Amino acid sequence: MRKIAVVMIALLGLLLLAGCGGDESADQAGRASAPTVMGGPAPAIAPGFREGAPQKDSPAPDQSNRKEVITGSVDVTAGDPIAAAATVTDQVRAVNGRIDSRTEQPGTDKRTARAVLSVRVPADSTDAFITGLGGVGTVTRVSTNRDDVTMQWQDLDARIRALQASVDRLKALITGATNTADLIAAEEALSSRQGELDSLTAQKRSLDDQVSLSTLTITLTADDKHAPGDPDNFWDGIVSGWNSLVDWLHDAVVFAGKAVPWLGFLAVIGGLLYAALRFLRGRRARATTPAATTPATTASATAEPATAGPAAATSPSAPTREAGKETSGAHSAGDDQTEQP
């Protein structure tokens, strides 16, 4: 009994020790998992403001520094395109623009009058200038294009500033150079940088010109009332027919004048061909003349033996008689053979 009691006490002691160890390990695990914060609880991090996430209230791009190249074309019909082109030129000069090219084609009976101008006007006055073209004539078509070159302009500007700073430093090095080798190296680098700087500066200057002045192509043509066309009445028909006859005669005379040299050339070629044919025919006639006289000589030579004498004329008759006799003898012999039984 005493042994059983000791064993029970030992088991109870082990159970108590196990329970206390579990509580301490749980407390240690809880303390380890809880974050250590100095000065208060950790602030909550919103999902939209994590590191690397875009902000919702980003600043809008500055539209005041936007660079645009404006190009376009305008078609205008007017009663007198040449006079209208002069009016457009005055309007371009009034807005401090310039005329890059101007082409004028006066009207005739066969073609309409026409004028084409390539103008440069300030970019901020482009829309007002196009609207003002309505006073010159009837605007039939307007087409404009705005090309954004802001990034290109900013890139050129940044590269120019960097190169300018590099050029200034190289100039300072050249001023303070103490030996010839350093001076030569600095001058070579300065020459390369200065050339690149000048090229970029020229590109930026050209881009600034395109941005500041718009390029427009204006085409001025005559309207339908002033354009040449079919006649409207009898008298206009007679005039048109007479003009067409005169034009045809003029074209025929011109064609005849152009054909005269060709006719002379063809006449010379024909004469040469005719002479060549006559020469060939003469050679053929001379080549066939001896061949025609040879048979006549042969015939005369064969006729002389026939007149040699009467003996020669009568000699062929003897063989003929002998042949007749032989033939008659043969018939008689055949008759005798058929009569025998």
mmCIF file of C-alpha atoms in Angstrom:
data_model
loop_
_atom_site.group_PDB
_atom_site.id
_atom_site.type_symbol
_atom_site.label_atom_id
_atom_site.label_comp_id
_atom_site.label_asym_id
_atom_site.label_seq_id
_atom_site.Cartn_x
_atom_site.Cartn_y
_atom_site.Cartn_z
ATOM 1 C CA MET A 1 0.000 0.000 0.000
ATOM 2 C CA ARG A 2 2.836 2.314 0.848
ATOM 3 C CA LYS A 3 4.377 1.646 -2.616
ATOM 4 C CA ILE A 4 1.117 2.380 -4.367
ATOM 5 C CA ALA A 5 0.805 5.679 -2.555
ATOM 6 C CA VAL A 6 4.363 6.687 -3.514
ATOM 7 C CA VAL A 7 3.665 5.892 -7.165
ATOM 8 C CA MET A 8 0.466 7.943 -7.136
ATOM 9 C CA ILE A 9 2.230 10.915 -5.581
ATOM 10 C CA ALA A 10 4.968 10.720 -8.223
ATOM 11 C CA LEU A 11 2.412 10.672 -11.044
ATOM 12 C CA LEU A 12 0.607 13.691 -9.626
ATOM 13 C CA GLY A 13 3.884 15.544 -9.366
ATOM 14 C CA LEU A 14 4.709 14.828 -13.000
ATOM 15 C CA LEU A 15 1.299 16.026 -14.120
ATOM 16 C CA LEU A 16 1.709 19.274 -12.193
ATOM 17 C CA LEU A 17 5.165 19.873 -13.654
ATOM 18 C CA ALA A 18 3.886 19.232 -17.208
ATOM 19 C CA GLY A 19 1.020 21.718 -16.785
ATOM 20 C CA CYS A 20 3.293 24.491 -15.526
ATOM 21 C CA GLY A 21 5.768 23.956 -18.358
ATOM 22 C CA GLY A 22 2.971 24.229 -20.985
ATOM 23 C CA ASP A 23 1.749 27.537 -19.527
ATOM 24 C CA GLU A 24 5.250 29.011 -19.538
ATOM 25 C CA SER A 25 5.921 27.895 -23.150
ATOM 26 C CA ALA A 26 2.614 29.415 -24.296
ATOM 27 C CA ASP A 27 3.484 32.716 -22.611
ATOM 28 C CA GLN A 28 6.938 32.694 -24.214
ATOM 29 C CA ALA A 29 5.446 31.955 -27.669
ATOM 30 C CA GLY A 30 2.927 34.759 -27.265
ATOM 31 C CA ARG A 31 5.631 37.202 -26.258
ATOM 32 C CA ALA A 32 7.788 36.135 -29.175
ATOM 33 C CA SER A 33 4.986 36.534 -31.745
ATOM 34 C CA ALA A 34 3.926 39.990 -30.509
ATOM 35 C CA PRO A 35 5.880 42.834 -32.289
ATOM 36 C CA THR A 36 7.981 45.149 -30.220
ATOM 37 C CA VAL A 37 6.867 48.747 -30.773
ATOM 38 C CA MET A 38 8.561 51.812 -29.373
ATOM 39 C CA GLY A 39 6.341 54.727 -28.579
ATOM 40 C CA GLY A 40 2.932 53.213 -29.300
ATOM 41 C CA PRO A 41 1.155 50.793 -31.619
ATOM 42 C CA ALA A 42 2.292 50.324 -35.205
ATOM 43 C CA PRO A 43 0.310 52.432 -37.687
ATOM 44 C CA ALA A 44 -1.849 50.620 -40.213
ATOM 45 C CA ILE A 45 -0.620 50.756 -43.831
ATOM 46 C CA ALA A 46 -3.290 51.479 -46.384
ATOM 47 C CA PRO A 47 -3.199 49.265 -49.492
ATOM 48 C CA GLY A 48 -3.138 52.213 -51.873
ATOM 49 C CA PHE A 49 -0.086 53.846 -50.259
ATOM 50 C CA ARG A 50 2.348 50.959 -50.201
ATOM 51 C CA GLU A 51 5.832 51.419 -51.483
ATOM 52 C CA GLY A 52 5.899 51.377 -55.261
ATOM 53 C CA ALA A 53 2.139 51.872 -55.686
ATOM 54 C CA PRO A 54 1.085 54.874 -57.818
ATOM 55 C CA GLN A 55 -0.469 57.783 -56.044
ATOM 56 C CA LYS A 56 -3.950 58.806 -56.990
ATOM 57 C CA ASP A 57 -3.392 62.560 -56.712
ATOM 58 C CA SER A 58 -0.418 62.857 -59.123
ATOM 59 C CA PRO A 59 0.366 66.352 -60.432
ATOM 60 C CA ALA A 60 -0.998 67.146 -63.880
ATOM 61 C CA PRO A 61 1.530 67.851 -66.661
ATOM 62 C CA ASP A 62 2.255 71.487 -67.381
ATOM 63 C CA GLN A 63 0.379 72.351 -70.589
ATOM 64 C CA SER A 64 1.902 75.820 -70.819
ATOM 65 C CA ASN A 65 5.262 74.391 -72.004
ATOM 66 C CA ARG A 66 3.763 72.134 -74.657
ATOM 67 C CA LYS A 67 5.474 72.407 -78.047
ATOM 68 C CA GLU A 68 3.437 71.775 -81.217
ATOM 69 C CA VAL A 69 4.250 71.886 -84.905
ATOM 70 C CA ILE A 70 1.185 72.981 -86.879
ATOM 71 C CA THR A 71 0.824 72.179 -90.588
ATOM 72 C CA GLY A 72 -2.202 72.315 -92.864
ATOM 73 C CA SER A 73 -3.750 73.116 -96.228
ATOM 74 C CA VAL A 74 -6.631 75.356 -97.308
ATOM 75 C CA ASP A 75 -8.544 75.347 -100.628
ATOM 76 C CA VAL A 76 -10.251 78.570 -101.671
ATOM 77 C CA THR A 77 -12.288 79.415 -104.792
ATOM 78 C CA ALA A 78 -12.412 83.020 -106.023
ATOM 79 C CA GLY A 79 -13.429 84.943 -109.130
ATOM 80 C CA ASP A 80 -9.848 86.078 -109.781
ATOM 81 C CA PRO A 81 -7.304 83.728 -108.137
ATOM 82 C CA ILE A 82 -4.363 85.975 -109.052
ATOM 83 C CA ALA A 83 -5.867 88.993 -107.295
ATOM 84 C CA ALA A 84 -6.913 86.776 -104.382
ATOM 85 C CA ALA A 85 -3.292 85.575 -104.042
ATOM 86 C CA ALA A 86 -2.158 89.185 -103.702
ATOM 87 C CA THR A 87 -4.757 89.720 -100.959
ATOM 88 C CA VAL A 88 -3.572 86.624 -99.091
ATOM 89 C CA THR A 89 0.007 87.906 -99.292
ATOM 90 C CA ASP A 90 -1.053 91.157 -97.630
ATOM 91 C CA GLN A 91 -2.843 89.232 -94.876
ATOM 92 C CA VAL A 92 0.276 87.122 -94.195
ATOM 93 C CA ARG A 93 2.437 90.225 -93.849
ATOM 94 C CA ALA A 94 -0.150 91.794 -91.570
ATOM 95 C CA VAL A 95 0.286 88.995 -88.995
ATOM 96 C CA ASN A 96 4.112 89.138 -89.265
ATOM 97 C CA GLY A 97 4.329 85.967 -91.343
ATOM 98 C CA ARG A 98 6.259 85.193 -94.500
ATOM 99 C CA ILE A 99 5.735 83.644 -97.972
ATOM 100 C CA ASP A 100 7.979 80.654 -98.648
ATOM 101 C CA SER A 101 6.754 79.941 -102.199
ATOM 102 C CA ARG A 102 4.198 81.364 -104.654
ATOM 103 C CA THR A 103 2.997 79.885 -107.972
ATOM 104 C CA GLU A 104 0.496 81.632 -110.270
ATOM 105 C CA GLN A 105 -1.136 80.291 -113.447
ATOM 106 C CA PRO A 106 -3.281 82.766 -115.433
ATOM 107 C CA GLY A 107 -6.469 81.446 -116.974
ATOM 108 C CA THR A 108 -6.967 80.760 -120.704
ATOM 109 C CA ASP A 109 -9.728 79.354 -122.898
ATOM 110 C CA LYS A 110 -8.611 75.819 -122.076
ATOM 111 C CA ARG A 111 -7.510 76.024 -118.433
ATOM 112 C CA THR A 112 -8.675 77.797 -115.288
ATOM 113 C CA ALA A 113 -6.679 80.367 -113.351
ATOM 114 C CA ARG A 114 -4.865 78.986 -110.341
ATOM 115 C CA ALA A 115 -2.481 80.142 -107.600
ATOM 116 C CA VAL A 116 -0.668 78.151 -104.898
ATOM 117 C CA LEU A 117 1.025 79.771 -101.868
ATOM 118 C CA SER A 118 3.098 78.213 -99.091
ATOM 119 C CA VAL A 119 2.923 80.600 -96.128
ATOM 120 C CA ARG A 120 4.301 80.707 -92.566
ATOM 121 C CA VAL A 121 2.160 82.434 -89.951
ATOM 122 C CA PRO A 122 2.546 82.652 -86.139
ATOM 123 C CA ALA A 123 1.205 79.553 -84.405
ATOM 124 C CA ASP A 124 -1.014 81.496 -82.033
ATOM 125 C CA SER A 125 -2.642 83.296 -85.014
ATOM 126 C CA THR A 126 -3.240 80.243 -87.210
ATOM 127 C CA ASP A 127 -6.936 79.799 -86.507
ATOM 128 C CA ALA A 128 -7.673 83.515 -86.898
ATOM 129 C CA PHE A 129 -5.721 83.626 -90.158
ATOM 130 C CA ILE A 130 -7.656 80.671 -91.626
ATOM 131 C CA THR A 131 -10.924 82.323 -90.615
ATOM 132 C CA GLY A 132 -9.836 85.518 -92.367
ATOM 133 C CA LEU A 133 -9.401 83.659 -95.657
ATOM 134 C CA GLY A 134 -13.185 83.600 -95.952
ATOM 135 C CA GLY A 135 -13.049 87.239 -97.006
ATOM 136 C CA VAL A 136 -10.852 86.379 -100.007
ATOM 137 C CA GLY A 137 -13.168 83.748 -101.466
ATOM 138 C CA THR A 138 -15.107 80.621 -100.591
ATOM 139 C CA VAL A 139 -13.181 78.234 -98.359
ATOM 140 C CA THR A 140 -13.972 74.723 -99.675
ATOM 141 C CA ARG A 141 -11.569 72.614 -97.585
ATOM 142 C CA VAL A 142 -9.461 73.069 -94.443
ATOM 143 C CA SER A 143 -7.021 70.477 -93.097
ATOM 144 C CA THR A 144 -4.679 71.079 -90.124
ATOM 145 C CA ASN A 145 -2.389 68.803 -88.111
ATOM 146 C CA ARG A 146 -0.790 69.441 -84.702
ATOM 147 C CA ASP A 147 2.297 67.353 -83.960
ATOM 148 C CA ASP A 148 3.437 67.326 -80.317
ATOM 149 C CA VAL A 149 7.249 67.694 -80.112
ATOM 150 C CA THR A 150 7.537 68.514 -76.413
ATOM 151 C CA MET A 151 9.701 65.492 -75.565
ATOM 152 C CA GLN A 152 12.010 66.121 -78.512
ATOM 153 C CA TRP A 153 12.410 69.783 -77.544
ATOM 154 C CA GLN A 154 13.136 68.933 -73.890
ATOM 155 C CA ASP A 155 15.676 66.289 -74.891
ATOM 156 C CA LEU A 156 17.518 68.730 -77.141
ATOM 157 C CA ASP A 157 17.456 71.381 -74.438
ATOM 158 C CA ALA A 158 18.902 69.025 -71.803
ATOM 159 C CA ARG A 159 21.659 67.785 -74.088
ATOM 160 C CA ILE A 160 22.567 71.342 -75.056
ATOM 161 C CA ARG A 161 22.858 72.420 -71.412
ATOM 162 C CA ALA A 162 25.004 69.383 -70.549
ATOM 163 C CA LEU A 163 27.299 69.972 -73.509
ATOM 164 C CA GLN A 164 27.549 73.668 -72.728
ATOM 165 C CA ALA A 165 28.683 72.857 -69.184
ATOM 166 C CA SER A 166 31.234 70.373 -70.545
ATOM 167 C CA VAL A 167 32.547 72.953 -73.004
ATOM 168 C CA ASP A 168 32.935 75.505 -70.205
ATOM 169 C CA ARG A 169 34.917 73.018 -68.091
ATOM 170 C CA LEU A 170 37.187 72.162 -71.018
ATOM 171 C CA LYS A 171 37.847 75.835 -71.642
ATOM 172 C CA ALA A 172 38.843 76.210 -67.998
ATOM 173 C CA LEU A 173 41.172 73.202 -68.304
ATOM 174 C CA ILE A 174 42.788 74.707 -71.391
ATOM 175 C CA THR A 175 43.329 77.964 -69.534
ATOM 176 C CA GLY A 176 45.029 76.210 -66.613
ATOM 177 C CA ALA A 177 46.952 73.575 -68.622
ATOM 178 C CA THR A 178 50.606 73.271 -67.508
ATOM 179 C CA ASN A 179 52.017 71.004 -70.221
ATOM 180 C CA THR A 180 51.550 70.497 -73.938
ATOM 181 C CA ALA A 181 50.034 66.994 -73.704
ATOM 182 C CA ASP A 182 47.190 68.140 -71.463
ATOM 183 C CA LEU A 183 46.610 71.168 -73.655
ATOM 184 C CA ILE A 184 46.347 69.075 -76.853
ATOM 185 C CA ALA A 185 44.009 66.517 -75.242
ATOM 186 C CA ALA A 186 41.762 69.276 -73.881
ATOM 187 C CA GLU A 187 41.620 71.053 -77.246
ATOM 188 C CA GLU A 188 40.683 67.819 -79.071
ATOM 189 C CA ALA A 189 37.909 67.104 -76.583
ATOM 190 C CA LEU A 190 36.725 70.711 -76.815
ATOM 191 C CA SER A 191 36.588 70.564 -80.626
ATOM 192 C CA SER A 192 34.451 67.386 -80.540
ATOM 193 C CA ARG A 193 32.099 68.728 -77.877
ATOM 194 C CA GLN A 194 31.796 72.107 -79.577
ATOM 195 C CA GLY A 195 30.843 70.480 -82.915
ATOM 196 C CA GLU A 196 28.161 68.364 -81.263
ATOM 197 C CA LEU A 197 26.910 71.415 -79.370
ATOM 198 C CA ASP A 198 26.624 73.453 -82.565
ATOM 199 C CA SER A 199 24.692 70.622 -84.294
ATOM 200 C CA LEU A 200 22.207 70.297 -81.446
ATOM 201 C CA THR A 201 21.810 74.056 -81.271
ATOM 202 C CA ALA A 202 20.958 74.190 -84.987
ATOM 203 C CA GLN A 203 18.390 71.390 -84.554
ATOM 204 C CA LYS A 204 16.770 73.184 -81.649
ATOM 205 C CA ARG A 205 16.711 76.447 -83.597
ATOM 206 C CA SER A 206 14.964 74.719 -86.530
ATOM 207 C CA LEU A 207 12.485 73.079 -84.157
ATOM 208 C CA ASP A 208 11.775 76.411 -82.494
ATOM 209 C CA ASP A 209 11.069 77.922 -85.908
ATOM 210 C CA GLN A 210 8.615 75.122 -86.745
ATOM 211 C CA VAL A 211 6.902 75.546 -83.397
ATOM 212 C CA SER A 212 6.648 79.328 -83.566
ATOM 213 C CA LEU A 213 5.428 79.515 -87.197
ATOM 214 C CA SER A 214 2.754 77.288 -88.716
ATOM 215 C CA THR A 215 3.111 76.053 -92.306
ATOM 216 C CA LEU A 216 0.017 76.361 -94.514
ATOM 217 C CA THR A 217 -0.460 75.541 -98.209
ATOM 218 C CA ILE A 218 -3.188 77.728 -99.745
ATOM 219 C CA THR A 219 -4.633 76.759 -103.153
ATOM 220 C CA LEU A 220 -6.700 79.400 -104.949
ATOM 221 C CA THR A 221 -8.780 78.366 -108.000
ATOM 222 C CA ALA A 222 -11.456 80.015 -110.123
ATOM 223 C CA ASP A 223 -15.086 79.240 -109.380
ATOM 224 C CA ASP A 224 -17.433 77.487 -111.834
ATOM 225 C CA LYS A 225 -18.777 80.740 -113.280
ATOM 226 C CA HIS A 226 -15.339 81.850 -114.420
ATOM 227 C CA ALA A 227 -14.036 78.444 -115.433
ATOM 228 C CA PRO A 228 -13.845 77.577 -119.159
ATOM 229 C CA GLY A 229 -16.495 75.126 -120.310
ATOM 230 C CA ASP A 230 -19.036 74.331 -123.064
ATOM 231 C CA PRO A 231 -20.761 77.239 -124.910
ATOM 232 C CA ASP A 232 -24.150 78.308 -123.612
ATOM 233 C CA ASN A 233 -25.775 79.765 -126.786
ATOM 234 C CA PHE A 234 -25.654 79.645 -130.594
ATOM 235 C CA TRP A 235 -23.208 82.495 -131.023
ATOM 236 C CA ASP A 236 -20.844 81.024 -128.422
ATOM 237 C CA GLY A 237 -21.083 77.728 -130.310
ATOM 238 C CA ILE A 238 -20.049 79.429 -133.569
ATOM 239 C CA VAL A 239 -17.139 81.150 -131.831
ATOM 240 C CA SER A 240 -16.077 77.915 -130.188
ATOM 241 C CA GLY A 241 -16.274 76.024 -133.493
ATOM 242 C CA TRP A 242 -14.262 78.708 -135.302
ATOM 243 C CA ASN A 243 -11.625 78.656 -132.592
ATOM 244 C CA SER A 244 -11.408 74.889 -132.763
ATOM 245 C CA LEU A 245 -11.038 75.055 -136.586
ATOM 246 C CA VAL A 246 -8.264 77.617 -136.283
ATOM 247 C CA ASP A 247 -6.547 75.488 -133.699
ATOM 248 C CA TRP A 248 -6.842 72.410 -135.937
ATOM 249 C CA LEU A 249 -5.389 74.269 -138.932
ATOM 250 C CA HIS A 250 -2.582 75.555 -136.776
ATOM 251 C CA ASP A 251 -1.834 72.042 -135.574
ATOM 252 C CA ALA A 252 -1.982 70.738 -139.180
ATOM 253 C CA VAL A 253 0.505 73.369 -140.364
ATOM 254 C CA VAL A 254 2.831 72.557 -137.518
ATOM 255 C CA PHE A 255 2.552 68.841 -138.287
ATOM 256 C CA ALA A 256 3.329 69.466 -141.972
ATOM 257 C CA GLY A 257 6.381 71.491 -140.999
ATOM 258 C CA LYS A 258 7.574 68.653 -138.794
ATOM 259 C CA ALA A 259 6.919 66.089 -141.566
ATOM 260 C CA VAL A 260 8.983 67.862 -144.295
ATOM 261 C CA PRO A 261 12.392 66.718 -142.997
ATOM 262 C CA TRP A 262 11.087 63.174 -142.639
ATOM 263 C CA LEU A 263 9.771 63.184 -146.211
ATOM 264 C CA GLY A 264 13.182 64.290 -147.511
ATOM 265 C CA PHE A 265 14.872 61.571 -145.497
ATOM 266 C CA LEU A 266 12.456 58.916 -146.815
ATOM 267 C CA ALA A 267 13.005 60.172 -150.408
ATOM 268 C CA VAL A 268 16.768 59.743 -150.076
ATOM 269 C CA ILE A 269 16.353 56.242 -148.658
ATOM 270 C CA GLY A 270 13.923 55.334 -151.488
ATOM 271 C CA GLY A 271 16.370 56.611 -154.163
ATOM 272 C CA LEU A 272 19.194 54.542 -152.718
ATOM 273 C CA LEU A 273 17.038 51.420 -152.679
ATOM 274 C CA TYR A 274 15.930 51.998 -156.298
ATOM 275 C CA ALA A 275 19.536 52.412 -157.465
ATOM 276 C CA ALA A 276 20.550 49.241 -155.638
ATOM 277 C CA LEU A 277 17.743 47.252 -157.289
ATOM 278 C CA ARG A 278 18.651 48.502 -160.780
ATOM 279 C CA PHE A 279 22.272 47.578 -160.203
ATOM 280 C CA LEU A 280 21.337 44.039 -159.146
ATOM 281 C CA ARG A 281 19.029 43.584 -162.160
ATOM 282 C CA GLY A 282 21.825 44.711 -164.546
ATOM 283 C CA ARG A 283 24.225 42.175 -163.085
ATOM 284 C CA ARG A 284 21.662 39.372 -163.499
ATOM 285 C CA ALA A 285 21.028 40.339 -167.160
ATOM 286 C CA ARG A 286 24.750 40.287 -167.958
ATOM 287 C CA ALA A 287 25.162 36.920 -166.213
ATOM 288 C CA THR A 288 22.341 35.189 -168.239
ATOM 289 C CA THR A 289 23.380 36.453 -171.765
ATOM 290 C CA PRO A 290 26.232 33.828 -172.532
ATOM 291 C CA ALA A 291 24.024 30.948 -171.390
ATOM 292 C CA ALA A 292 21.361 31.878 -174.010
ATOM 293 C CA THR A 293 23.833 31.831 -176.971
ATOM 294 C CA THR A 294 25.281 28.369 -176.217
ATOM 295 C CA PRO A 295 22.236 26.231 -177.368
ATOM 296 C CA ALA A 296 22.079 28.022 -180.732
ATOM 297 C CA THR A 297 25.696 27.129 -181.489
ATOM 298 C CA THR A 298 25.053 23.496 -180.539
ATOM 299 C CA ALA A 299 22.005 23.286 -182.833
ATOM 300 C CA SER A 300 23.958 24.617 -185.820
ATOM 301 C CA ALA A 301 26.715 22.114 -185.191
ATOM 302 C CA THR A 302 24.280 19.173 -185.182
ATOM 303 C CA ALA A 303 22.512 20.334 -188.383
ATOM 304 C CA GLU A 304 25.678 20.127 -190.587
ATOM 305 C CA PRO A 305 26.000 16.246 -190.643
ATOM 306 C CA ALA A 306 22.405 15.915 -191.841
ATOM 307 C CA THR A 307 23.315 17.697 -195.125
ATOM 308 C CA ALA A 308 26.533 15.771 -195.789
ATOM 309 C CA GLY A 309 25.131 13.701 -198.768
ATOM 310 C CA PRO A 310 22.434 11.439 -200.098
ATOM 311 C CA ALA A 311 24.130 8.345 -198.840
ATOM 312 C CA ALA A 312 23.851 9.495 -195.284
ATOM 313 C CA ALA A 313 20.215 10.406 -195.817
ATOM 314 C CA THR A 314 19.321 7.067 -197.349
ATOM 315 C CA SER A 315 21.449 4.879 -195.113
ATOM 316 C CA PRO A 316 18.962 4.582 -192.258
ATOM 317 C CA SER A 317 16.391 3.021 -194.605
ATOM 318 C CA ALA A 318 18.349 -0.230 -195.102
ATOM 319 C CA PRO A 319 18.143 -1.399 -191.563
ATOM 320 C CA THR A 320 14.457 -0.575 -191.632
ATOM 321 C CA ARG A 321 13.820 -2.835 -194.613
ATOM 322 C CA GLU A 322 15.804 -5.682 -193.049
ATOM 323 C CA ALA A 323 13.787 -5.323 -189.869
ATOM 324 C CA GLY A 324 10.564 -5.470 -191.921
ATOM 325 C CA LYS A 325 11.683 -8.631 -193.584
ATOM 326 C CA GLU A 326 12.539 -10.286 -190.347
ATOM 327 C CA THR A 327 9.157 -9.326 -188.952
ATOM 328 C CA SER A 328 7.278 -10.751 -191.930
ATOM 329 C CA GLY A 329 9.311 -13.973 -191.717
ATOM 330 C CA ALA A 330 8.480 -14.313 -188.114
ATOM 331 C CA HIS A 331 4.764 -13.931 -188.844
ATOM 332 C CA SER A 332 4.868 -16.570 -191.554
ATOM 333 C CA ALA A 333 6.653 -18.968 -189.268
ATOM 334 C CA GLY A 334 4.045 -18.408 -186.626
ATOM 335 C CA ASP A 335 1.248 -19.035 -189.113
ATOM 336 C CA ASP A 336 2.833 -22.300 -190.200
ATOM 337 C CA GLN A 337 3.064 -23.418 -186.614
ATOM 338 C CA THR A 338 -0.591 -22.719 -185.941
ATOM 339 C CA GLU A 339 -1.746 -24.620 -189.051
ATOM 340 C CA GLN A 340 -0.118 -27.873 -188.016
ATOM 341 C CA PRO A 341 -2.361 -30.347 -186.177
#
